Coordinates of N, CA and C in Angstrom, one line a residue:
M10 N 0.9 -1.2 0.0 CA 0.0 0.0 0.0 C 0.9 1.2 0.0
R11 N 0.5 2.3 -0.9 CA 1.3 3.5 -0.9 C 0.4 4.6 -0.6
Q12 N 0.9 5.6 0.2 CA 0.2 6.8 0.3 C 0.4 7.8 -0.9
V13 N -0.6 8.5 -1.2 CA -0.4 9.3 -2.4 C -1.2 10.6 -2.2
K14 N -0.7 11.7 -2.7 CA -1.3 13.0 -2.7 C -1.1 13.6 -4.1
V15 N -2.3 13.9 -4.8 CA -2.2 14.5 -6.1 C -2.9 15.8 -5.9
E16 N -2.2 16.9 -6.5 CA -2.6 18.3 -6.3 C -3.0 18.9 -7.7
F17 N -3.9 19.7 -7.7 CA -4.4 20.5 -8.9 C -4.7 22.0 -8.6
E18 N -4.2 22.8 -9.5 CA -4.5 24.3 -9.3 C -4.6 24.9 -10.7
D19 N -5.6 25.7 -10.9 CA -5.8 26.5 -12.1 C -5.9 28.0 -11.6
S20 N -4.9 28.7 -12.0 CA -4.9 30.2 -11.4 C -5.8 31.0 -12.2
K21 N -6.2 30.7 -13.5 CA -7.1 31.5 -14.2 C -8.4 31.6 -13.6
T22 N -8.9 30.4 -13.0 CA -10.3 30.3 -12.5 C -10.1 30.2 -10.8
E23 N -9.0 30.2 -10.4 CA -8.8 30.1 -8.9 C -9.4 28.8 -8.5
S24 N -9.3 27.8 -9.1 CA -9.8 26.5 -8.8 C -8.6 25.6 -8.1
R25 N -9.0 24.7 -7.2 CA -8.0 24.0 -6.5 C -8.7 22.7 -6.2
A26 N -7.8 21.6 -6.2 CA -8.3 20.3 -5.7 C -7.2 19.5 -5.3
V27 N -7.4 18.6 -4.3 CA -6.3 17.7 -3.8 C -7.1 16.3 -3.6
F28 N -6.4 15.3 -4.0 CA -6.7 13.9 -3.8 C -5.7 13.4 -2.8
E29 N -6.1 12.8 -1.6 CA -5.2 12.2 -0.7 C -5.8 10.8 -0.3
G30 N -5.0 9.9 -0.4 CA -5.4 8.5 -0.1 C -4.4 7.4 -0.3
T31 N -4.7 6.2 -0.8 CA -3.8 5.2 -0.9 C -4.0 4.5 -2.3
V32 N -3.0 3.9 -2.7 CA -3.1 2.9 -3.8 C -2.4 1.7 -3.5
E33 N -3.1 0.6 -3.6 CA -2.7 -0.8 -3.3 C -3.0 -1.8 -4.3
E34 N -2.2 -3.0 -4.2 CA -2.4 -4.0 -5.1 C -3.8 -4.6 -4.9
G35 N -4.5 -5.0 -6.0 CA -5.8 -5.5 -5.8 C -6.0 -6.9 -6.5
G36 N -4.9 -7.6 -6.5 CA -5.0 -9.0 -7.2 C -4.3 -8.8 -8.5
P37 N -3.9 -10.0 -9.2 CA -3.2 -10.0 -10.3 C -3.8 -9.0 -11.4
G38 N -2.8 -8.1 -11.9 CA -3.2 -7.1 -12.8 C -4.2 -6.1 -12.4
K39 N -4.4 -5.9 -11.0 CA -5.3 -5.0 -10.6 C -4.7 -4.0 -9.5
Y40 N -5.5 -2.9 -9.3 CA -5.0 -2.0 -8.2 C -6.3 -1.4 -7.6
V41 N -6.3 -0.8 -6.3 CA -7.4 -0.1 -5.7 C -6.9 1.2 -5.2
I42 N -7.7 2.2 -5.5 CA -7.5 3.6 -5.1 C -8.6 3.9 -4.0
K43 N -8.1 4.4 -2.9 CA -9.1 4.7 -1.9 C -8.7 6.2 -1.3
G44 N -9.7 7.0 -1.1 CA -9.3 8.4 -0.4 C -10.3 9.3 -0.8
K45 N -10.0 10.6 -0.6 CA -10.9 11.6 -0.8 C -10.3 12.8 -1.7
T46 N -11.1 13.5 -2.5 CA -10.8 14.6 -3.2 C -11.5 15.9 -2.6
T47 N -10.8 16.9 -2.2 CA -11.2 18.0 -1.7 C -11.1 19.1 -2.9
A48 N -12.2 19.8 -3.2 CA -12.1 20.6 -4.4 C -12.9 21.9 -4.2
T49 N -12.3 23.1 -4.7 CA -12.9 24.3 -4.7 C -12.9 24.8 -6.1
L50 N -14.2 25.0 -6.8 CA -14.2 25.4 -8.2 C -14.8 26.8 -8.1
P51 N -14.7 27.5 -9.3 CA -15.0 28.9 -9.4 C -16.5 29.2 -9.3
T52 N -16.8 30.4 -8.8 CA -18.2 30.8 -8.7 C -18.8 31.4 -10.0
D53 N -18.0 31.8 -10.9 CA -18.5 32.0 -12.2 C -19.0 30.7 -12.9
F54 N -19.2 30.9 -14.1 CA -19.8 29.7 -14.9 C -21.0 29.1 -14.2
P55 N -22.0 30.1 -13.8 CA -23.1 29.7 -13.1 C -24.0 28.6 -13.7
H56 N -24.1 28.6 -14.9 CA -25.0 27.6 -15.6 C -24.4 26.4 -16.1
N57 N -23.1 26.2 -15.8 CA -22.5 25.1 -16.3 C -22.2 23.9 -15.2
R58 N -22.3 22.6 -15.5 CA -21.9 21.6 -14.6 C -20.4 21.7 -14.3
K59 N -20.1 21.7 -13.1 CA -18.6 21.7 -12.7 C -18.2 20.4 -12.2
M60 N -17.3 19.8 -12.9 CA -16.8 18.4 -12.7 C -15.3 18.4 -12.2
I61 N -15.1 17.7 -11.2 CA -13.8 17.4 -10.9 C -13.4 16.0 -11.3
I62 N -12.4 15.7 -11.8 CA -12.1 14.3 -12.4 C -10.7 13.7 -11.8
L63 N -10.8 12.6 -11.3 CA -9.5 11.8 -11.2 C -9.2 10.9 -12.1
E64 N -8.1 11.1 -12.9 CA -7.8 10.2 -14.0 C -6.7 9.2 -13.5
H65 N -6.8 7.9 -13.8 CA -5.9 6.9 -13.4 C -5.8 5.9 -14.4
G66 N -4.5 5.0 -14.2 CA -4.3 4.0 -15.1 C -2.8 3.4 -14.9
G67 N -2.6 2.2 -15.4 CA -1.4 1.7 -15.4 C -0.5 2.4 -16.4
T68 N 0.9 2.4 -16.1 CA 1.8 3.2 -17.0 C 1.8 2.8 -18.5
S69 N 1.4 1.7 -18.8 CA 1.2 1.1 -20.2 C -0.2 1.2 -20.7
S70 N -1.0 1.8 -19.9 CA -2.5 1.9 -20.3 C -3.0 3.3 -20.5
P71 N -4.0 3.6 -21.2 CA -4.6 4.9 -21.2 C -5.3 5.2 -19.9
F72 N -5.4 6.5 -19.5 CA -6.0 6.9 -18.3 C -7.6 6.6 -18.4
R73 N -8.1 6.3 -17.3 CA -9.5 6.1 -17.1 C -10.1 7.3 -16.2
D74 N -11.2 7.8 -16.5 CA -11.8 9.0 -15.7 C -12.8 8.5 -14.7
V75 N -12.6 9.2 -13.5 CA -13.8 9.1 -12.5 C -14.1 10.5 -12.2
A76 N -15.4 10.9 -12.8 CA -15.8 12.3 -12.5 C -16.8 12.4 -11.6
R77 N -16.8 13.5 -10.8 CA -17.8 13.8 -9.8 C -18.2 15.3 -9.9
E78 N -19.4 15.6 -9.8 CA -20.0 16.9 -10.0 C -19.8 17.7 -8.6
V79 N -19.3 18.8 -8.6 CA -19.2 19.8 -7.6 C -20.3 20.7 -7.7
T80 N -21.1 20.6 -6.5 CA -22.5 21.3 -6.7 C -22.5 22.5 -5.8
S81 N -21.3 22.9 -5.1 CA -21.3 24.0 -4.2 C -20.1 24.8 -4.6
T82 N -20.1 26.2 -4.3 CA -19.0 27.0 -4.5 C -18.1 27.0 -3.4
D83 N -18.5 26.3 -2.2 CA -17.8 26.1 -1.0 C -16.8 25.0 -1.3
E84 N -15.8 24.7 -0.5 CA -15.0 23.6 -0.6 C -15.8 22.4 -0.4
Q85 N -15.7 21.3 -1.3 CA -16.5 20.1 -1.2 C -15.5 19.0 -1.2
T86 N -15.9 17.9 -0.4 CA -15.1 16.6 -0.2 C -15.9 15.6 -0.8
I87 N -15.1 14.7 -1.6 CA -15.7 13.6 -2.3 C -14.8 12.3 -2.1
E88 N -15.7 11.3 -1.4 CA -14.9 10.0 -1.1 C -14.9 9.2 -2.4
L89 N -13.8 8.6 -2.6 CA -13.5 7.6 -3.7 C -12.9 6.4 -3.5
N90 N -13.5 5.2 -4.0 CA -13.1 3.9 -3.8 C -13.0 3.4 -5.3
I91 N -11.9 3.1 -6.0 CA -11.8 2.8 -7.4 C -11.0 1.6 -7.6
D92 N -11.5 0.8 -8.5 CA -10.8 -0.4 -9.0 C -10.2 -0.1 -10.3
G93 N -8.9 -0.6 -10.5 CA -8.3 -0.3 -11.8 C -7.5 -1.5 -12.3
E94 N -7.1 -1.6 -13.6 CA -6.3 -2.6 -14.1 C -5.0 -2.1 -14.6
R95 N -4.0 -3.0 -14.6 CA -2.5 -2.6 -15.0 C -1.9 -3.8 -15.5
G96 N -0.8 -3.6 -16.2 CA 0.1 -4.7 -16.5 C 0.7 -5.2 -15.3
D97 N 1.4 -6.4 -15.5 CA 1.9 -7.1 -14.3 C 2.9 -6.4 -13.6
Y98 N 3.7 -5.5 -14.3 CA 4.8 -4.8 -13.7 C 4.7 -3.3 -13.9
D99 N 3.5 -2.9 -14.2 CA 3.1 -1.4 -14.3 C 3.1 -0.7 -12.9
S100 N 3.5 0.5 -12.9 CA 3.2 1.5 -11.9 C 1.9 2.0 -12.2
V101 N 1.3 2.9 -11.3 CA 0.0 3.5 -11.4 C 0.1 5.0 -11.4
D102 N -0.5 5.7 -12.5 CA -0.4 7.1 -12.7 C -1.7 7.5 -12.4
L103 N -1.7 8.9 -11.7 CA -2.9 9.6 -11.2 C -2.7 11.0 -11.6
R104 N -3.8 11.6 -12.0 CA -3.9 13.1 -12.2 C -5.2 13.7 -11.9
L105 N -5.4 14.9 -11.6 CA -6.6 15.5 -11.5 C -6.9 16.5 -12.5
S106 N -8.1 16.6 -13.1 CA -8.6 17.6 -14.0 C -9.9 18.2 -13.7
M107 N -10.3 19.3 -14.3 CA -11.4 19.9 -14.1 C -12.2 20.3 -15.4
N108 N -13.5 20.2 -15.4 CA -14.3 20.6 -16.5 C -15.4 21.4 -16.2
L109 N -15.6 22.6 -16.9 CA -16.6 23.5 -16.5 C -17.6 23.5 -17.8
G110 N -18.5 22.6 -17.8 CA -19.5 22.6 -18.9 C -18.9 22.1 -20.3
G111 N -17.7 21.6 -20.3 CA -17.2 21.2 -21.5 C -16.5 22.2 -22.4
K112 N -16.6 23.5 -21.9 CA -15.9 24.6 -22.6 C -14.6 24.9 -22.1
Y113 N -14.4 24.5 -20.9 CA -13.1 24.9 -20.3 C -12.6 23.7 -19.4
H114 N -11.5 23.0 -20.0 CA -11.0 21.7 -19.4 C -9.5 22.0 -19.0
V115 N -9.1 21.6 -17.9 CA -7.7 21.8 -17.4 C -7.3 20.5 -16.8
T116 N -6.1 20.1 -17.2 CA -5.5 18.9 -16.7 C -4.3 19.2 -15.9
G117 N -4.2 18.5 -14.8 CA -3.0 18.7 -13.8 C -1.9 17.8 -14.2
E118 N -0.8 18.0 -13.3 CA 0.3 17.1 -13.5 C 0.1 15.7 -13.1
K119 N 0.8 14.8 -13.8 CA 0.7 13.4 -13.4 C 1.5 13.0 -12.1
T120 N 1.0 12.2 -11.3 CA 1.7 11.6 -10.1 C 1.8 10.1 -10.3
T121 N 3.0 9.5 -10.2 CA 3.2 8.1 -10.3 C 3.4 7.3 -9.1
V122 N 2.7 6.3 -9.0 CA 2.8 5.5 -7.6 C 3.4 4.1 -8.2
H123 N 4.5 3.8 -7.4 CA 5.3 2.5 -7.7 C 4.8 1.5 -6.7
L124 N 4.0 0.5 -7.2 CA 3.6 -0.6 -6.3 C 4.7 -1.6 -6.2
S125 N 5.5 -1.8 -7.1 CA 6.5 -2.8 -7.0 C 7.7 -2.2 -6.3
G126 N 8.5 -3.2 -5.8 CA 9.7 -2.9 -5.1 C 11.0 -2.8 -6.0
R127 N 12.1 -2.6 -5.5 CA 13.3 -2.5 -6.2 C 13.7 -3.7 -6.7
P128 N 14.1 -3.8 -8.1 CA 14.5 -5.0 -8.6 C 15.8 -5.4 -8.2
Q129 N 16.1 -6.9 -8.1 CA 17.3 -7.4 -7.7 C 17.7 -8.5 -8.7
D130 N 19.0 -8.4 -9.0 CA 19.5 -9.4 -9.9 C 19.4 -10.8 -9.4
I131 N 19.2 -11.8 -10.3 CA 19.2 -13.2 -9.9 C 19.5 -14.0 -11.0
E132 N 20.3 -15.1 -10.8 CA 20.7 -15.9 -11.9 C 21.1 -17.4 -11.3
T133 N 20.9 -18.3 -12.2 CA 21.3 -19.7 -11.9 C 21.7 -20.5 -13.1
R134 N 22.5 -21.5 -12.8 CA 23.1 -22.4 -14.0 C 23.0 -23.8 -13.6
Y135 N 22.9 -24.6 -14.5 CA 22.9 -26.1 -14.2 C 23.6 -26.8 -15.4
T136 N 24.7 -27.5 -15.0 CA 25.5 -28.1 -16.0 C 25.8 -29.6 -15.8
P137 N 24.8 -30.5 -16.0 CA 25.1 -31.9 -16.0 C 25.9 -32.3 -17.0
E138 N 26.2 -33.6 -17.3 CA 27.3 -34.2 -18.0 C 27.3 -33.6 -19.5
H139 N 26.3 -33.7 -20.1 CA 26.2 -33.4 -21.6 C 25.2 -32.2 -21.9
H140 N 24.8 -31.5 -21.0 CA 23.7 -30.3 -21.2 C 24.2 -29.2 -20.3
S141 N 23.6 -28.0 -20.6 CA 23.6 -26.9 -19.6 C 22.4 -26.1 -19.9
A142 N 22.1 -25.4 -18.8 CA 20.9 -24.5 -18.9 C 21.2 -23.4 -17.9
A143 N 20.7 -22.2 -18.2 CA 21.0 -21.0 -17.4 C 19.8 -20.0 -17.4
F144 N 19.7 -19.3 -16.4 CA 18.8 -18.1 -16.4 C 19.5 -16.8 -15.7
K145 N 19.3 -15.7 -16.4 CA 19.8 -14.5 -15.8 C 18.7 -13.3 -15.9
G146 N 18.5 -12.7 -14.8 CA 17.4 -11.6 -14.9 C 17.3 -10.9 -13.6
Q147 N 16.1 -10.4 -13.3 CA 15.8 -9.7 -12.1 C 14.4 -10.2 -11.5
V148 N 14.3 -10.0 -10.2 CA 13.1 -10.2 -9.6 C 12.7 -9.1 -8.7
W149 N 11.4 -8.8 -8.5 CA 11.0 -7.8 -7.6 C 9.6 -8.0 -6.9
A150 N 9.4 -7.4 -5.9 CA 8.0 -7.5 -5.2 C 6.9 -6.7 -6.0
D151 N 5.8 -7.3 -6.1 CA 4.6 -6.6 -6.7 C 3.6 -6.7 -5.6
G152 N 3.8 -5.8 -4.6 CA 2.9 -5.9 -3.5 C 3.5 -6.9 -2.5
P153 N 2.9 -7.2 -1.3 CA 3.3 -7.8 -0.3 C 3.2 -9.3 -0.6
E154 N 2.4 -9.8 -1.5 CA 2.0 -11.2 -1.6 C 2.2 -11.6 -3.1
H155 N 2.9 -10.8 -3.9 CA 3.1 -11.3 -5.3 C 4.6 -10.9 -5.6
Y156 N 5.2 -11.5 -6.8 CA 6.4 -11.1 -7.2 C 6.5 -11.2 -8.8
V157 N 7.5 -10.5 -9.4 CA 7.7 -10.5 -10.8 C 9.1 -11.0 -11.1
I158 N 9.2 -11.9 -12.1 CA 10.5 -12.3 -12.6 C 10.6 -11.9 -14.0
K159 N 11.7 -11.4 -14.4 CA 12.0 -11.0 -15.9 C 13.4 -11.3 -16.2
G160 N 13.6 -12.0 -17.3 CA 15.1 -12.2 -17.7 C 15.1 -13.2 -18.9
M161 N 16.2 -13.9 -19.1 CA 16.5 -14.7 -20.2 C 17.0 -16.2 -19.8
A162 N 16.3 -17.2 -20.4 CA 16.8 -18.5 -20.2 C 17.5 -19.0 -21.5
S163 N 18.5 -19.8 -21.2 CA 19.3 -20.4 -22.4 C 19.8 -21.7 -22.1
G164 N 20.3 -22.4 -23.1 CA 20.9 -23.8 -22.8 C 21.8 -24.2 -24.0
Q165 N 22.5 -25.3 -23.7 CA 23.5 -25.9 -24.7 C 23.4 -27.3 -24.6
L166 N 23.5 -28.1 -25.6 CA 23.7 -29.5 -25.8 C 25.1 -29.9 -26.2
S167 N 25.7 -30.8 -25.8 CA 26.9 -31.3 -26.4 C 26.9 -31.9 -27.7
H168 N 25.7 -32.5 -28.2 CA 25.5 -33.1 -29.4 C 24.0 -33.2 -29.6
E169 N 23.7 -33.2 -30.9 CA 22.1 -33.4 -31.1 C 21.6 -34.7 -30.7
S170 N 20.4 -34.8 -30.2 CA 19.8 -36.0 -29.7 C 19.0 -36.8 -30.7
G171 N 19.1 -36.4 -32.0 CA 18.4 -37.2 -33.0 C 16.9 -36.9 -33.1
V172 N 16.1 -38.0 -32.9 CA 14.7 -37.8 -33.3 C 13.9 -37.2 -31.8
I173 N 14.7 -37.3 -30.8 CA 14.0 -36.7 -29.6 C 14.3 -35.3 -29.3
T174 N 13.2 -34.5 -29.1 CA 13.4 -33.1 -28.8 C 13.8 -32.9 -27.4
E175 N 14.8 -32.1 -27.2 CA 15.3 -31.9 -25.8 C 14.8 -30.5 -25.5
Y176 N 14.8 -30.2 -23.9 CA 14.2 -29.1 -23.5 C 14.9 -28.5 -22.3
V177 N 14.9 -27.1 -22.1 CA 15.3 -26.5 -21.0 C 14.0 -26.0 -20.1
A178 N 14.0 -26.1 -18.9 CA 12.9 -25.8 -18.0 C 13.3 -24.6 -17.1
F179 N 12.6 -23.6 -17.0 CA 12.7 -22.6 -16.0 C 11.5 -22.6 -15.0
E180 N 11.9 -22.8 -13.8 CA 10.9 -22.8 -12.7 C 11.1 -21.9 -11.6
H181 N 9.9 -21.3 -10.9 CA 10.0 -20.4 -10.0 C 9.0 -20.8 -8.9
G182 N 9.1 -20.2 -7.7 CA 8.1 -20.4 -6.6 C 8.5 -19.7 -5.3
S183 N 7.6 -19.6 -4.3 CA 7.9 -18.9 -3.1 C 8.5 -20.0 -2.3
A184 N 9.1 -19.5 -1.0 CA 9.7 -20.5 -0.3 C 8.9 -21.6 0.3
S185 N 7.6 -21.3 0.5 CA 6.7 -22.3 1.0 C 5.7 -22.9 0.0
G186 N 5.9 -22.5 -1.4 CA 5.0 -22.9 -2.3 C 5.5 -24.0 -3.2
S187 N 4.8 -24.3 -4.3 CA 5.1 -25.3 -5.2 C 6.0 -24.6 -6.4
W188 N 6.5 -25.4 -7.2 CA 7.1 -24.9 -8.4 C 6.2 -24.6 -9.5
H189 N 6.4 -23.7 -10.2 CA 5.7 -23.3 -11.5 C 6.7 -23.0 -12.6
G190 N 6.4 -23.2 -13.9 CA 7.4 -22.9 -14.9 C 6.9 -23.1 -16.2
Q191 N 8.0 -23.0 -17.1 CA 7.8 -23.1 -18.5 C 8.9 -23.8 -19.1
T192 N 8.7 -24.4 -20.3 CA 9.8 -25.2 -21.0 C 10.1 -24.5 -22.4
F193 N 11.3 -24.7 -22.9 CA 11.8 -24.2 -24.2 C 12.5 -25.3 -24.9
A194 N 12.2 -25.6 -26.2 CA 12.7 -26.6 -26.9 C 14.0 -26.1 -27.5
F195 N 15.0 -27.1 -27.5 CA 16.2 -26.9 -28.3 C 16.1 -26.9 -29.8
D196 N 16.7 -26.1 -30.5 CA 16.7 -26.1 -31.9 C 18.3 -26.5 -32.2
G197 N 18.4 -27.8 -32.6 CA 19.8 -28.4 -32.8 C 20.4 -28.5 -31.4
T198 N 21.6 -28.0 -31.3 CA 22.4 -28.1 -29.9 C 22.3 -26.9 -29.1
R199 N 21.6 -25.9 -29.5 CA 21.7 -24.5 -28.8 C 20.3 -24.1 -28.6
L200 N 20.0 -23.6 -27.5 CA 18.8 -22.8 -27.1 C 19.2 -21.3 -27.0
G201 N 18.9 -20.5 -28.0 CA 19.1 -19.1 -27.9 C 18.3 -18.5 -26.7
A202 N 18.8 -17.4 -26.3 CA 18.1 -16.6 -25.2 C 16.6 -16.5 -25.5
R203 N 15.8 -17.0 -24.5 CA 14.4 -16.9 -24.6 C 13.9 -15.9 -23.4
E204 N 13.0 -15.0 -23.7 CA 12.5 -14.2 -22.6 C 11.5 -14.8 -21.6
V205 N 11.8 -14.5 -20.5 CA 10.9 -15.0 -19.3 C 10.3 -13.8 -18.6
L206 N 9.0 -13.9 -18.4 CA 8.3 -12.8 -17.7 C 7.1 -13.5 -17.0
V207 N 7.4 -13.7 -15.6 CA 6.3 -14.4 -14.9 C 6.0 -13.5 -13.7
R208 N 4.8 -13.9 -13.1 CA 4.2 -13.2 -11.9 C 3.7 -14.5 -11.0
G209 N 4.1 -14.4 -9.8 CA 3.9 -15.5 -8.8 C 3.3 -15.0 -7.6
E210 N 2.8 -15.9 -6.8 CA 2.2 -15.6 -5.4 C 3.1 -16.1 -4.4
R211 N 3.1 -15.4 -3.3 CA 3.9 -15.8 -2.2 C 3.2 -15.3 -0.8
K212 N 3.5 -15.9 0.3 CA 3.0 -15.4 1.6 C 3.6 -14.1 1.9
K213 N 3.0 -13.3 2.7 CA 3.6 -11.9 2.9 C 5.0 -12.1 3.6
G214 N 5.9 -11.3 3.0 CA 7.2 -11.2 3.5 C 8.2 -12.4 3.0
E215 N 7.6 -13.4 2.2 CA 8.4 -14.6 1.8 C 9.4 -14.1 0.6
G216 N 10.5 -15.0 0.5 CA 11.4 -14.8 -0.5 C 10.9 -15.7 -1.7
V217 N 11.7 -15.7 -2.9 CA 11.5 -16.3 -4.0 C 12.7 -17.3 -4.5
M218 N 12.3 -18.4 -5.1 CA 13.3 -19.3 -5.5 C 13.2 -19.5 -7.0
I219 N 14.3 -19.9 -7.7 CA 14.3 -20.2 -9.2 C 15.1 -21.4 -9.3
R220 N 15.0 -22.1 -10.4 CA 15.9 -23.2 -10.8 C 15.7 -23.4 -12.3
V221 N 16.6 -24.1 -12.9 CA 16.6 -24.4 -14.2 C 16.9 -26.0 -14.4
G222 N 16.3 -26.6 -15.4 CA 16.6 -28.0 -15.6 C 16.7 -28.3 -17.1
V223 N 17.0 -29.5 -17.5 CA 17.1 -30.0 -18.8 C 16.7 -31.4 -18.9
T224 N 16.1 -31.9 -20.0 CA 15.8 -33.2 -20.3 C 17.1 -34.1 -20.5
N225 N 17.1 -35.4 -20.1 CA 18.2 -36.1 -20.1 C 18.2 -37.3 -21.0
G226 N 17.7 -37.2 -22.2 CA 17.9 -38.2 -23.2 C 16.6 -39.1 -23.4
S227 N 16.8 -40.4 -23.4 CA 15.8 -41.3 -24.0 C 14.5 -41.2 -23.5
F228 N 14.3 -41.0 -22.1 CA 13.0 -40.9 -21.5 C 12.5 -39.5 -21.4
N229 N 13.3 -38.6 -21.8 CA 12.9 -37.1 -21.9 C 12.4 -36.6 -20.6
T230 N 13.0 -37.0 -19.5 CA 12.6 -36.7 -18.1 C 13.5 -35.5 -17.7
F231 N 13.1 -34.6 -16.9 CA 13.9 -33.4 -16.4 C 14.7 -33.7 -15.2
T232 N 15.9 -33.2 -15.2 CA 16.8 -33.1 -14.0 C 17.0 -31.6 -13.7
Y233 N 17.1 -31.3 -12.5 CA 17.2 -29.9 -12.1 C 18.4 -29.5 -11.4
G234 N 18.9 -28.3 -11.4 CA 20.1 -27.9 -10.6 C 19.5 -27.3 -9.3
E235 N 20.3 -26.9 -8.5 CA 20.0 -26.4 -7.1 C 19.2 -25.2 -7.3
A236 N 18.4 -24.9 -6.3 CA 17.5 -23.7 -6.4 C 18.4 -22.5 -5.8
T237 N 18.1 -21.4 -6.5 CA 18.7 -20.1 -6.1 C 17.7 -19.3 -5.4
T238 N 17.9 -18.7 -4.4 CA 17.0 -18.0 -3.5 C 17.2 -16.6 -3.3
I239 N 16.2 -15.8 -3.4 CA 16.2 -14.4 -2.9 C 15.4 -14.3 -1.6
D240 N 16.0 -14.1 -0.5 CA 15.2 -14.2 0.8 C 14.4 -13.0 1.2
T241 N 14.8 -11.8 0.6 CA 13.9 -10.6 1.0 C 13.7 -9.9 -0.3
L242 N 12.3 -9.5 -0.5 CA 12.0 -8.7 -1.6 C 11.6 -7.3 -1.0
P243 N 12.2 -6.2 -1.2 CA 11.8 -5.0 -0.7 C 10.5 -4.5 -1.3
L244 N 9.7 -3.9 -0.5 CA 8.4 -3.3 -1.1 C 8.6 -1.9 -1.6
T245 N 9.7 -1.3 -1.5 CA 9.9 0.0 -1.9 C 11.0 0.0 -2.9
S246 N 10.9 1.0 -3.9 CA 12.0 1.1 -4.8 C 13.2 1.9 -4.5

């Protein structure tokens, strides 16, 4: 959860507004905004609807508008509870704007809230007798109960295996959870770097583990290297 304050001021109409509240993770690909907007809009434009608008969205998404009518020339407070969607590793952007009957619209400066924590480097390698597999990338907290891993998996065979397709596996999990992962097929003797971008669940405060594996020939079963662990994922960047 992050505390946030978004301010807006238009000197031409002497309009002011402030949103104060929190932004928190709301499940996979989601966020929740809670708080209140306090607004003072101009006394002129008497026949126009006066709207104060909180715009919000993930950094890779367009803004969405939540508009509320201001019906008094006195300072007015508006409670807000908003659900939004974002990419798995997006921050959340907010800004305030004002509309006076559609003829006068002013948009304030953007404020960015980082829900994810500081990225940490993570890598692992497994080299059984005739194969090798590796992963190199970064991991970071996505709120207290999730994490994101981004990087590249690669592998090498000592010789082509003939009719059997060999694979590299990349797996991840929390300290108390099960393994989750994906596989990549060798093309000849080499697996070029393949992008990995995954989001996982964890208990609050838990670390994250990764490992890589390769298939071992005729039965095409996987063997794995030792797990590499990041014990602590900071919640702030």
